[in-house]
Amino acid sequence: MRKFNRPLPGDIRTADPVFAERIKVCIAETIPATMRKTVETGRLDAFKLNWKEGDKNKPHIFWDSDTAKVLEGMAYCLALNPDPELEKNYDEWVELICSAQQEDGYLNTYFTRIESEKRWAYLSWGHELYCAGHLIEAAVAGYECLGKRKLLDCICRYADYIDSVFGLEEGKRRGWPGHEEIELALIKLYRVTGNKRYLKLASYFVNDRGTEPNVFKTEIGEANWDGGQNLQAHRPVREQDSAVGHAVRAVYLYAGMADVADEENDVALLEVCECLFEDIRQHKMYITGGIGSGFAGEKFTIPYDLTNSSLMYAESCATIGLAQFAIRMFNITGNNKYLDVAELALYNGALSGISTRGDTYFYTNYLEVDDNLVTYNSGAKVRQPWFACSCCPTSFARFIPQLGTFLWSAGDNEIAMNIPAACHADLKLKDGRRVSCQVEGDYPYDGKIRITMETAGNYRLLLRIPSWCKQYTVTMNGKTTDSVIQRNWDIGDVVELNLEMPVSVIRSNTKITGNNGRIALKRGPVVYALEQIDQQVPVRETLIDIDGGFRLFRDLPGLPEGTVGITGKAVHEYFQDSNALYTDEPPTREDVPFKAIPYALWQNRGDGNMAIWLRAK
Amino acid sequence: MRKFNRPLPGDIRTADPVFAERIKVCIAETIPATMRKTVETGRLDAFKLNWKEGDKNKPHIFWDSDTAKVLEGMAYCLALNPDPELEKNYDEWVELICSAQQEDGYLNTYFTRIESEKRWAYLSWGHELYCAGHLIEAAVAGYECLGKRKLLDCICRYADYIDSVFGLEEGKRRGWPGHEEIELALIKLYRVTGNKRYLKLASYFVNDRGTEPNVFKTEIGEANWDGGQNLQAHRPVREQDSAVGHAVRAVYLYAGMADVADEENDVALLEVCECLFEDIRQHKMYITGGIGSGFAGEKFTIPYDLTNSSLMYAESCATIGLAQFAIRMFNITGNNKYLDVAELALYNGALSGISTRGDTYFYTNYLEVDDNLVTYNSGAKVRQPWFACSCCPTSFARFIPQLGTFLWSAGDNEIAMNIPAACHADLKLKDGRRVSCQVEGDYPYDGKIRITMETAGNYRLLLRIPSWCKQYTVTMNGKTTDSVIQRNWDIGDVVELNLEMPVSVIRSNTKITGNNGRIALKRGPVVYALEQIDQQVPVRETLIDIDGGFRLFRDLPGLPEGTVGITGKAVHEYFQDSNALYTDEPPTREDVPFKAIPYALWQNRGDGNMAIWLRAK
């Protein structure tokens, strides 16, 4: 069904000011740091299955997922940047993980060593199938990117075993993953192995979910049953029309549903995915692409409930998950609206979750931070190197090296430039032909893009025109043309895309009550924020002069080279009596300049207040 | 030490458009309704001490306080409005309560019937001394207002017993109330009995609190100890300089501290009270007088953390407690700043907690409600008839009939008009002489007040000029004079006070970040709000034209007669594409009128959105 294939991480070599820099830092810092933490905290050693009462580092139900995610990231980084030392570590990790596999194929440290009698007994909250999913993704990554079979073979045995346990057939039991993930992982496994068993199992997990009698309700018991919305199991997935519950779980499920719909040519299921995506895009997404605004339960709340601080969440993993869901929907349908969301999430709400040094992370991605606002996620105003529940750091370890895979897609005799960031792309068409090209430019900080084709032949080049772009030009060897170019390409043909990228003043739906009277600055796909360190007066007292003209500047020491800031006129509004709690004194106003930086880069030059949604003069 | 005595509820007969109406409704509705609930829920029958496993209505640790509070309210209402049927009920309740007293004087249904072995074992969270405090207040009310001794005698025995248990003397144990209340109650008991033992016990509870070794820490255990801030026991009260922890507990303690300081001429302790009051007034109080902004823990958070919805609290009981603390501080010091806060809390954050019908209540007093804002206190957008933890309804039962006692104070040869609401005041000077007068006018909706003196003689009349008032005049029998009038009064002398009362546009400290760019309308002591039912366009899309002029109006069907609204010009700001979540479309603006009502009266004509802090055009 799908229109496009997604390239492998190694197929795209980024050379832009954002992704290339992040990938470089990931290889140099994030992978070593998360590997170290995985070892130090006992997550890797858990696979030795020798933990005993009294030992430190008691294995936890979700630990295997962290190890698997870091391993997956190691594979991608090795594909991008061969490194014998890292490869040696990789092989040792795989060795150890495989050694924990049980006779019957089962592979889970917690439910082997700690609560072996509870295997498959806590489906709703045990993270057992979730951990399996991440092990599958890691195994597929190692095979696809490095050609290594050891973990893949091991994990196929595990998947075969899981398939022997779950399903509607006689001799099997019904069961669903409490935290979805295995659905999309099984599709990956199906794609590399061609074994339809995995597709069928993924399809079972998707299609049985939420049907009666409800597996989770039976497990949790009538008395404690909350309706199942948190686990997206309140009704069959085909009857779901609103994004609900734990946001990471939700978008992982939706991504898996999209994959199953794709592989099974299931148009009805794809329509459900589209409906859920639209509910997120139209009602439940921050301007940054952040989702899951409810701190309590890390979840989707009601439409338009998108507060900027205190109670908000927008977990890094959820935003990354949204990008992964969106890119799948684009590759299946070819509809650019999915890329608009993927791009927004990537440049803003996802990358905000990791420091420019690549070694600290946000769980919660606040849109506003102020000394006088309580944040209910304590300590969350400053990125942390690790968490007890450390899904976000390990998500970045595997997500950052995948950034290139969002840039291009390859279809049936056509290639699509999704995000025009500078890179070298080596793409495999559906017929197996490879097409490569070089993209140059300064995107996302500049809209001028130059593409030099390196493969001759007849194929189509699709250039996405982002929805934020109102005016653009395309030239082919200097002559104006369209954003879809089909021709007999010569090596060295040059296509130039020029996306006009003025500073936009964004307002939000009046139903997001806290944003009323406020504006945000956005340029291209990049959302800007005022960080206190750059201002002469408090962020909270700064009113942007939206008619005063904006200028771009590049002098931002401490931020990645090439970062473009926005400066302009503002008004400092304050009270003469700054101590009064309430006053009938009219405020005083004085002109000041302001400086805005890309939101994703805040809190990299010390701690301080920050806001995206600003008052306008 | 104290400058003024507070009158008894029966001494002040209100005749104004707010308090008189509320008291009338309280007598007719609130008292019967809360009595009914007290009976229906088993709270009264708990005193039969015959509950057994399997019965419904298992007594709860704080139930006695609810019964006592309703009983206290019954006494005040009987003083204001004799009613044989109610008095019969009153006597029966007292009979039943007294019958539950144990041989040694102990009187607590839960720790007699349910966990008798745990007497005094859960001081931190057991509410045992808190319940005792409310029983004492009820007993004092019955004696002072109705001359009934039965409960007073019973409760003196209980207080004597408590005194025999707690203290620093040999044979006693150290112990503090987890929920403060008994301190101020013991002072009341001391004042009506003259028995210094009660003063000493109150003083002990105040002065030992927070000293080492910490009683609560010992009880709760090192492992679960949170530092004691929630219970205001983190350090000795004399070393406290910031209002912290559970807000109701805090202001009850501070009121008790003020009472002890007063009776013991303890200037240093009074200074602590002043410091704590100032911390609240300057940093932690809503424009409504609401306090305790943190939903989690019903508590004070950090300075300026005063959000208007979702996470906020401002419990009705806390605001009432602040008014009770403030009126004590005024009566002790004579400093009008305390009256400014008391008045603000009374007319706004306290009265907002009860419906105009007097039968439903808010626990949380939101400053903004919108369909699109999640409220973490579920169901709290609509007043409820009762709660599992039903402190707020029973607080109103005893608070509303006390409203008159805030209006006047009587000192040594002087009487002070604190709040110029229409009433008949019959005041007892410190030397025992009685002075009476009649106040006429439409306050708080009009600033013209006429006082007719009914008692001849030489004494001083003090007229408070509220801090919100910038211009005023006072005349004595038609001749201009000062706000302090000392003279030989003749019966029939007329003093006229004219407080100018324009509509004020209030802004808040920029550190309350969510209020930046917003204004509130206030007139005299009354804070106004926009309720959806009165508007032509959504509240959230209404921008007030603060330079467009304001008009007053009285046509507000469904609200108490005489209620004054504010109308004026506004702008409806909206987007042509009302579905877009984010847009670069500039908003459309159209002129509309707006109507504002007193905040305390919202949600009396159906449910709907409401906001105090509004955007200005």
Short mmCIF file of N, CA and C in Angstrom, two decimals, chain A residues 479-560:
data_model
loop_
_atom_site.label_atom_id
_atom_site.label_comp_id
_atom_site.label_asym_id
_atom_site.label_seq_id
_atom_site.Cartn_x
_atom_site.Cartn_y
_atom_site.Cartn_z
N LYS A 479 16.29 27.16 -14.74
CA LYS A 479 15.00 27.51 -15.32
C LYS A 479 13.86 27.15 -14.37
N THR A 480 12.93 28.09 -14.26
CA THR A 480 11.81 27.90 -13.35
C THR A 480 11.03 26.64 -13.70
N THR A 481 10.67 25.92 -12.67
CA THR A 481 9.90 24.70 -12.91
C THR A 481 9.00 24.44 -11.72
N ASP A 482 8.43 23.26 -11.69
CA ASP A 482 7.45 22.91 -10.67
C ASP A 482 8.13 22.13 -9.54
N SER A 483 7.38 21.91 -8.45
CA SER A 483 7.94 21.17 -7.32
C SER A 483 7.93 19.66 -7.55
N VAL A 484 7.33 19.24 -8.64
CA VAL A 484 7.42 17.83 -9.04
C VAL A 484 8.14 17.80 -10.38
N ILE A 485 9.29 17.17 -10.39
CA ILE A 485 10.10 17.18 -11.62
C ILE A 485 10.33 15.76 -12.09
N GLN A 486 9.74 15.47 -13.25
CA GLN A 486 9.98 14.14 -13.83
C GLN A 486 10.81 14.35 -15.09
N ARG A 487 11.92 13.70 -15.21
CA ARG A 487 12.75 13.87 -16.41
C ARG A 487 13.82 12.79 -16.49
N ASN A 488 14.51 12.87 -17.56
CA ASN A 488 15.71 12.06 -17.73
C ASN A 488 16.86 12.83 -17.15
N TRP A 489 17.26 12.48 -15.95
CA TRP A 489 18.26 13.25 -15.24
C TRP A 489 19.66 12.96 -15.78
N ASP A 490 20.45 14.01 -15.82
CA ASP A 490 21.88 13.85 -16.06
C ASP A 490 22.61 14.04 -14.75
N ILE A 491 23.72 13.37 -14.62
CA ILE A 491 24.55 13.61 -13.44
C ILE A 491 24.95 15.08 -13.45
N GLY A 492 24.79 15.73 -12.31
CA GLY A 492 25.18 17.14 -12.21
C GLY A 492 24.04 18.11 -12.44
N ASP A 493 22.87 17.59 -12.79
CA ASP A 493 21.70 18.48 -12.89
C ASP A 493 21.50 19.14 -11.52
N VAL A 494 21.14 20.41 -11.58
CA VAL A 494 20.98 21.16 -10.33
C VAL A 494 19.55 21.68 -10.21
N VAL A 495 18.95 21.34 -9.10
CA VAL A 495 17.62 21.88 -8.79
C VAL A 495 17.78 22.85 -7.63
N GLU A 496 17.19 24.03 -7.77
CA GLU A 496 17.25 24.97 -6.65
C GLU A 496 15.84 25.28 -6.17
N LEU A 497 15.71 25.12 -4.87
CA LEU A 497 14.42 25.41 -4.22
C LEU A 497 14.63 26.62 -3.33
N ASN A 498 13.73 27.57 -3.45
CA ASN A 498 13.85 28.75 -2.59
C ASN A 498 12.53 28.95 -1.84
N LEU A 499 12.56 28.59 -0.57
CA LEU A 499 11.38 28.73 0.28
C LEU A 499 11.46 30.06 1.00
N GLU A 500 10.49 30.93 0.80
CA GLU A 500 10.54 32.19 1.55
C GLU A 500 10.25 31.91 3.00
N MET A 501 11.05 32.51 3.85
CA MET A 501 11.04 32.14 5.26
C MET A 501 11.07 33.39 6.15
N PRO A 502 10.00 34.18 6.07
CA PRO A 502 9.97 35.36 6.95
C PRO A 502 9.67 34.93 8.39
N VAL A 503 9.87 35.84 9.31
CA VAL A 503 9.45 35.58 10.70
C VAL A 503 7.92 35.64 10.74
N SER A 504 7.29 34.62 11.25
CA SER A 504 5.82 34.61 11.36
C SER A 504 5.41 34.91 12.79
N VAL A 505 4.33 35.64 12.89
CA VAL A 505 3.72 35.89 14.20
C VAL A 505 2.54 34.92 14.33
N ILE A 506 2.68 33.98 15.25
CA ILE A 506 1.67 32.92 15.38
C ILE A 506 0.78 33.19 16.59
N ARG A 507 -0.49 32.97 16.40
CA ARG A 507 -1.43 33.04 17.52
C ARG A 507 -2.12 31.68 17.64
N SER A 508 -2.70 31.44 18.78
CA SER A 508 -3.34 30.14 18.92
C SER A 508 -4.84 30.27 19.06
N ASN A 509 -5.51 29.17 18.85
CA ASN A 509 -6.96 29.11 19.00
C ASN A 509 -7.37 29.72 20.34
N THR A 510 -8.41 30.51 20.32
CA THR A 510 -8.80 31.20 21.56
C THR A 510 -9.20 30.22 22.66
N LYS A 511 -9.47 28.97 22.27
CA LYS A 511 -9.81 27.99 23.30
C LYS A 511 -8.61 27.59 24.16
N ILE A 512 -7.41 27.85 23.66
CA ILE A 512 -6.24 27.67 24.53
C ILE A 512 -6.15 28.96 25.35
N THR A 513 -6.93 29.02 26.39
CA THR A 513 -7.20 30.31 27.05
C THR A 513 -5.93 31.02 27.52
N GLY A 514 -4.97 30.26 28.02
CA GLY A 514 -3.77 30.88 28.55
C GLY A 514 -2.94 31.60 27.50
N ASN A 515 -3.14 31.27 26.24
CA ASN A 515 -2.37 31.90 25.16
C ASN A 515 -3.06 33.14 24.60
N ASN A 516 -4.28 33.41 25.04
CA ASN A 516 -4.98 34.57 24.47
C ASN A 516 -4.21 35.85 24.79
N GLY A 517 -4.06 36.66 23.76
CA GLY A 517 -3.27 37.87 23.92
C GLY A 517 -1.79 37.63 23.75
N ARG A 518 -1.43 36.43 23.44
CA ARG A 518 0.00 36.12 23.30
C ARG A 518 0.30 35.67 21.86
N ILE A 519 1.55 35.87 21.50
CA ILE A 519 2.00 35.49 20.16
C ILE A 519 3.27 34.65 20.32
N ALA A 520 3.55 33.89 19.29
CA ALA A 520 4.81 33.17 19.25
C ALA A 520 5.52 33.53 17.95
N LEU A 521 6.82 33.50 17.98
CA LEU A 521 7.60 33.78 16.77
C LEU A 521 8.08 32.46 16.18
N LYS A 522 7.90 32.34 14.88
CA LYS A 522 8.28 31.11 14.21
C LYS A 522 8.89 31.52 12.88
N ARG A 523 9.91 30.82 12.49
CA ARG A 523 10.50 31.08 11.17
C ARG A 523 10.76 29.73 10.53
N GLY A 524 10.15 29.53 9.36
CA GLY A 524 10.20 28.21 8.78
C GLY A 524 9.62 27.23 9.78
N PRO A 525 10.31 26.11 9.99
CA PRO A 525 9.77 25.13 10.94
C PRO A 525 10.21 25.39 12.38
N VAL A 526 10.97 26.44 12.59
CA VAL A 526 11.60 26.63 13.90
C VAL A 526 10.79 27.59 14.77
N VAL A 527 10.41 27.10 15.95
CA VAL A 527 9.69 27.92 16.93
C VAL A 527 10.74 28.60 17.81
N TYR A 528 10.55 29.88 18.05
CA TYR A 528 11.51 30.64 18.84
C TYR A 528 11.00 30.88 20.26
N ALA A 529 11.95 31.15 21.13
CA ALA A 529 11.62 31.43 22.53
C ALA A 529 12.51 32.55 23.04
N LEU A 530 12.03 33.26 24.04
CA LEU A 530 12.87 34.22 24.73
C LEU A 530 13.46 33.53 25.95
N GLU A 531 14.78 33.53 26.02
CA GLU A 531 15.43 32.98 27.20
C GLU A 531 16.02 34.15 27.98
N GLN A 532 15.92 34.09 29.29
CA GLN A 532 16.29 35.25 30.11
C GLN A 532 17.71 35.73 29.84
N ILE A 533 18.63 34.82 29.61
CA ILE A 533 20.04 35.18 29.46
C ILE A 533 20.27 36.17 28.32
N ASP A 534 19.37 36.19 27.36
CA ASP A 534 19.56 37.07 26.20
C ASP A 534 18.87 38.42 26.34
N GLN A 535 18.10 38.61 27.43
CA GLN A 535 17.26 39.81 27.53
C GLN A 535 17.85 40.84 28.50
N GLN A 536 17.45 42.08 28.29
CA GLN A 536 17.84 43.15 29.22
C GLN A 536 16.85 43.28 30.37
N VAL A 537 15.64 42.78 30.18
CA VAL A 537 14.60 42.91 31.19
C VAL A 537 13.94 41.54 31.34
N PRO A 538 13.16 41.33 32.41
CA PRO A 538 12.56 40.01 32.58
C PRO A 538 11.71 39.57 31.39
N VAL A 539 11.83 38.32 31.02
CA VAL A 539 11.02 37.76 29.93
C VAL A 539 9.54 38.07 30.15
N ARG A 540 9.09 37.91 31.39
CA ARG A 540 7.66 38.07 31.67
C ARG A 540 7.20 39.52 31.53
N GLU A 541 8.15 40.46 31.46
CA GLU A 541 7.79 41.88 31.31
C GLU A 541 8.08 42.38 29.89
N THR A 542 8.31 41.47 28.97
CA THR A 542 8.70 41.85 27.61
C THR A 542 7.52 41.70 26.66
N LEU A 543 7.17 42.80 26.00
CA LEU A 543 6.07 42.78 25.02
C LEU A 543 6.68 42.98 23.64
N ILE A 544 6.45 42.04 22.76
CA ILE A 544 7.06 42.08 21.43
C ILE A 544 6.33 43.11 20.55
N ASP A 545 7.12 43.92 19.88
CA ASP A 545 6.55 44.86 18.90
C ASP A 545 6.46 44.12 17.57
N ILE A 546 5.29 43.56 17.28
CA ILE A 546 5.20 42.70 16.10
C ILE A 546 5.20 43.50 14.81
N ASP A 547 5.04 44.82 14.91
CA ASP A 547 5.10 45.65 13.71
C ASP A 547 6.44 46.38 13.60
N GLY A 548 7.33 46.09 14.53
CA GLY A 548 8.59 46.85 14.59
C GLY A 548 9.69 46.29 13.71
N GLY A 549 9.42 45.21 13.03
CA GLY A 549 10.44 44.60 12.17
C GLY A 549 11.31 43.64 12.95
N PHE A 550 11.68 42.55 12.29
CA PHE A 550 12.54 41.55 12.93
C PHE A 550 13.84 41.45 12.14
N ARG A 551 14.93 41.23 12.83
CA ARG A 551 16.21 41.00 12.16
C ARG A 551 16.77 39.66 12.62
N LEU A 552 17.49 39.03 11.73
CA LEU A 552 18.14 37.77 12.07
C LEU A 552 19.57 38.06 12.52
N PHE A 553 20.07 37.22 13.42
CA PHE A 553 21.47 37.38 13.81
C PHE A 553 22.05 36.01 14.14
N ARG A 554 23.36 35.93 14.08
CA ARG A 554 24.01 34.63 14.26
C ARG A 554 24.97 34.58 15.44
N ASP A 555 25.15 35.69 16.09
CA ASP A 555 26.15 35.73 17.16
C ASP A 555 25.55 35.20 18.46
N LEU A 556 25.57 33.90 18.63
CA LEU A 556 24.98 33.28 19.83
C LEU A 556 25.99 32.33 20.47
N PRO A 557 26.97 32.90 21.17
CA PRO A 557 28.00 32.06 21.79
C PRO A 557 27.37 31.04 22.72
N GLY A 558 27.87 29.83 22.68
CA GLY A 558 27.33 28.79 23.54
C GLY A 558 26.28 27.94 22.85
N LEU A 559 25.81 28.40 21.69
CA LEU A 559 24.86 27.59 20.92
C LEU A 559 25.56 27.09 19.66
N PRO A 560 25.05 26.06 19.04
CA PRO A 560 25.74 25.48 17.89
C PRO A 560 26.01 26.52 16.79
#
